[in-house]
Amino acid sequence: MMLIEVKNLEKIYQDGETGTHALQGVSFNIKAGEFVAVMGPSGSGKSTLLHILGFLDSYTKGVYRFNGQTASDYSAKELAKIRNQKMGFIFQAFNLLPRTTVFDNVKLPLMYSDIKESLWKKKTLQAIEQVGLSHRAYYETSQLSGGEKQRVAIARALVNDPPLIFADEPTGNLDSKSGGQIMDIIEALNNEGHTIILITHETYTAEYAQRLIKLKDGLIESDQAIERRRKGKESFIK
């Protein structure tokens, strides 16, 4: 099933009479269940693309279809519901609530969902267990390491069991060991059937994907299937 269809997508940031093209006619499709890495230098347009695909920002021209419907087909209320129930977001900065427990951070998306309140505790603890943090469930996030904080962010992203997960530089604030552990979790989520769109500038994280889209100056430089990373293997991304 085709989950995402993008055709001639443009994004122009207007600054007075001048405009900056963040995306310049980008086109691609993503099937349900794919693990796609989007790679490129700073300013290439990769985060702008993620924000558009996640309905966090609008586009200037072109077509974006999610589940067969264009963004303009959805009302603001429907878009909010899609973000809550169909999409999960993992960011480099974690974006956790301070002075709040792991449990309460992970539970947050359920409070805006249609899921019965009687199920919140069970689903929250299941998500926390899925990322290996059951022993930290009632710790405040300020007591956690960087890698543990990112695991909390992943648990929060998957607590509603969304089919699509966006990961925007998820290892950017972590050391290589913690980063590898986070990518192992994300890979496992893909193996369970979640579609993953990973934004990264790091080769070793991109190597977990099955497909690599390279952006440069708002354009697609290449879009190709890649062989999944194997531990100890030399880099194959050129």
Tab-separated table of C-alpha atoms in Angstrom, residues 36-150:
chain	number	residue	atom	x	y	z
A	36	VAL	CA	13.591	5.297	4.501
A	37	ALA	CA	16.531	7.495	5.492
A	38	VAL	CA	16.643	11.068	4.221
A	39	MET	CA	20.190	12.374	4.276
A	40	GLY	CA	21.828	15.653	3.382
A	41	PRO	CA	23.971	18.501	4.688
A	42	SER	CA	22.615	21.291	6.844
A	43	GLY	CA	20.253	23.453	4.794
A	44	SER	CA	19.456	20.708	2.279
A	45	GLY	CA	15.753	20.750	3.158
A	46	LYS	CA	15.479	17.453	5.033
A	47	SER	CA	13.896	18.825	8.237
A	48	THR	CA	11.550	21.009	6.185
A	49	LEU	CA	10.474	17.867	4.327
A	50	LEU	CA	9.815	16.003	7.575
A	51	HIS	CA	7.719	18.869	8.936
A	52	ILE	CA	5.599	18.884	5.784
A	53	LEU	CA	5.158	15.089	5.749
A	54	GLY	CA	4.191	15.188	9.436
A	55	PHE	CA	1.629	17.970	8.856
A	56	LEU	CA	3.679	20.276	11.084
A	57	ASP	CA	4.155	22.772	8.244
A	58	SER	CA	2.474	23.590	4.934
A	59	TYR	CA	3.990	23.456	1.457
A	60	THR	CA	3.938	26.152	-1.217
A	61	LYS	CA	3.353	24.127	-4.395
A	62	GLY	CA	2.972	20.534	-5.507
A	63	VAL	CA	1.020	17.574	-4.164
A	64	TYR	CA	1.308	15.595	-0.925
A	65	ARG	CA	-1.002	12.622	-0.409
A	66	PHE	CA	-1.165	10.686	2.840
A	67	ASN	CA	-3.208	7.479	2.727
A	68	GLY	CA	-4.483	8.534	-0.683
A	69	GLN	CA	-5.770	11.955	0.363
A	70	THR	CA	-4.095	15.321	-0.161
A	71	ALA	CA	-3.326	17.517	2.808
A	72	SER	CA	-6.003	19.979	1.704
A	73	ASP	CA	-8.629	17.200	1.931
A	74	TYR	CA	-8.205	17.097	5.706
A	75	SER	CA	-9.646	19.617	8.164
A	76	ALA	CA	-7.444	21.046	10.939
A	77	LYS	CA	-9.177	18.704	13.395
A	78	GLU	CA	-8.541	15.700	11.160
A	79	LEU	CA	-4.868	16.650	10.754
A	80	ALA	CA	-4.461	16.850	14.538
A	81	LYS	CA	-6.060	13.419	14.855
A	82	ILE	CA	-3.722	11.957	12.213
A	83	ARG	CA	-0.673	13.379	13.997
A	84	ASN	CA	-1.859	11.862	17.267
A	85	GLN	CA	-3.005	8.454	16.060
A	86	LYS	CA	-1.249	7.731	12.758
A	87	MET	CA	2.151	9.372	13.338
A	88	GLY	CA	4.804	9.246	16.018
A	89	PHE	CA	7.603	11.804	16.301
A	90	ILE	CA	11.121	11.404	17.729
A	91	PHE	CA	13.296	14.523	17.852
A	92	GLN	CA	16.964	15.150	18.559
A	93	ALA	CA	16.134	17.382	21.543
A	94	PHE	CA	13.871	14.711	23.160
A	95	ASN	CA	11.156	17.347	23.920
A	96	LEU	CA	10.239	15.739	27.246
A	97	LEU	CA	8.287	17.467	29.995
A	98	PRO	CA	10.734	18.513	32.766
A	99	ARG	CA	10.197	17.530	36.404
A	100	THR	CA	7.776	14.860	35.204
A	101	THR	CA	8.059	11.088	35.367
A	102	VAL	CA	8.803	8.769	32.485
A	103	PHE	CA	5.287	7.351	32.882
A	104	ASP	CA	3.591	10.751	32.566
A	105	ASN	CA	5.684	11.721	29.536
A	106	VAL	CA	4.819	8.525	27.695
A	107	LYS	CA	1.133	8.742	28.668
A	108	LEU	CA	0.717	12.237	27.211
A	109	PRO	CA	-0.427	11.298	23.648
A	110	LEU	CA	-3.114	9.005	25.089
A	111	MET	CA	-4.738	11.982	26.795
A	112	TYR	CA	-5.541	13.428	23.355
A	113	SER	CA	-6.608	10.149	21.765
A	114	ASP	CA	-9.872	8.210	21.519
A	115	ILE	CA	-8.463	5.409	23.667
A	116	LYS	CA	-10.398	4.735	26.880
A	117	GLU	CA	-8.782	6.133	30.010
A	118	SER	CA	-9.042	2.724	31.651
A	119	LEU	CA	-6.436	1.459	29.152
A	120	TRP	CA	-3.937	4.304	29.557
A	121	LYS	CA	-1.847	2.750	32.300
A	122	LYS	CA	-1.545	-0.613	30.553
A	123	LYS	CA	-0.589	0.908	27.195
A	124	THR	CA	1.876	3.330	28.816
A	125	LEU	CA	3.676	0.599	30.736
A	126	GLN	CA	3.758	-1.619	27.618
A	127	ALA	CA	5.442	1.155	25.615
A	128	ILE	CA	7.954	1.785	28.395
A	129	GLU	CA	8.728	-1.930	28.572
A	130	GLN	CA	9.177	-2.041	24.792
A	131	VAL	CA	12.141	0.351	25.053
A	132	GLY	CA	13.609	-1.425	28.094
A	133	LEU	CA	12.849	1.213	30.727
A	134	SER	CA	10.381	-0.536	33.042
A	135	HIS	CA	12.807	-0.017	35.926
A	136	ARG	CA	12.729	3.749	35.299
A	137	ALA	CA	8.968	4.156	34.795
A	138	TYR	CA	8.476	6.429	37.815
A	139	TYR	CA	11.790	8.280	37.667
A	140	GLU	CA	11.734	11.926	36.699
A	141	THR	CA	13.244	12.499	33.272
A	142	SER	CA	15.910	14.768	34.816
A	143	GLN	CA	17.359	11.646	36.468
A	144	LEU	CA	17.956	9.884	33.155
A	145	SER	CA	20.917	9.715	30.803
A	146	GLY	CA	20.669	11.078	27.264
A	147	GLY	CA	20.136	7.615	25.808
A	148	GLU	CA	17.395	6.871	28.334
A	149	LYS	CA	15.666	10.178	27.548
A	150	GLN	CA	15.588	9.268	23.878
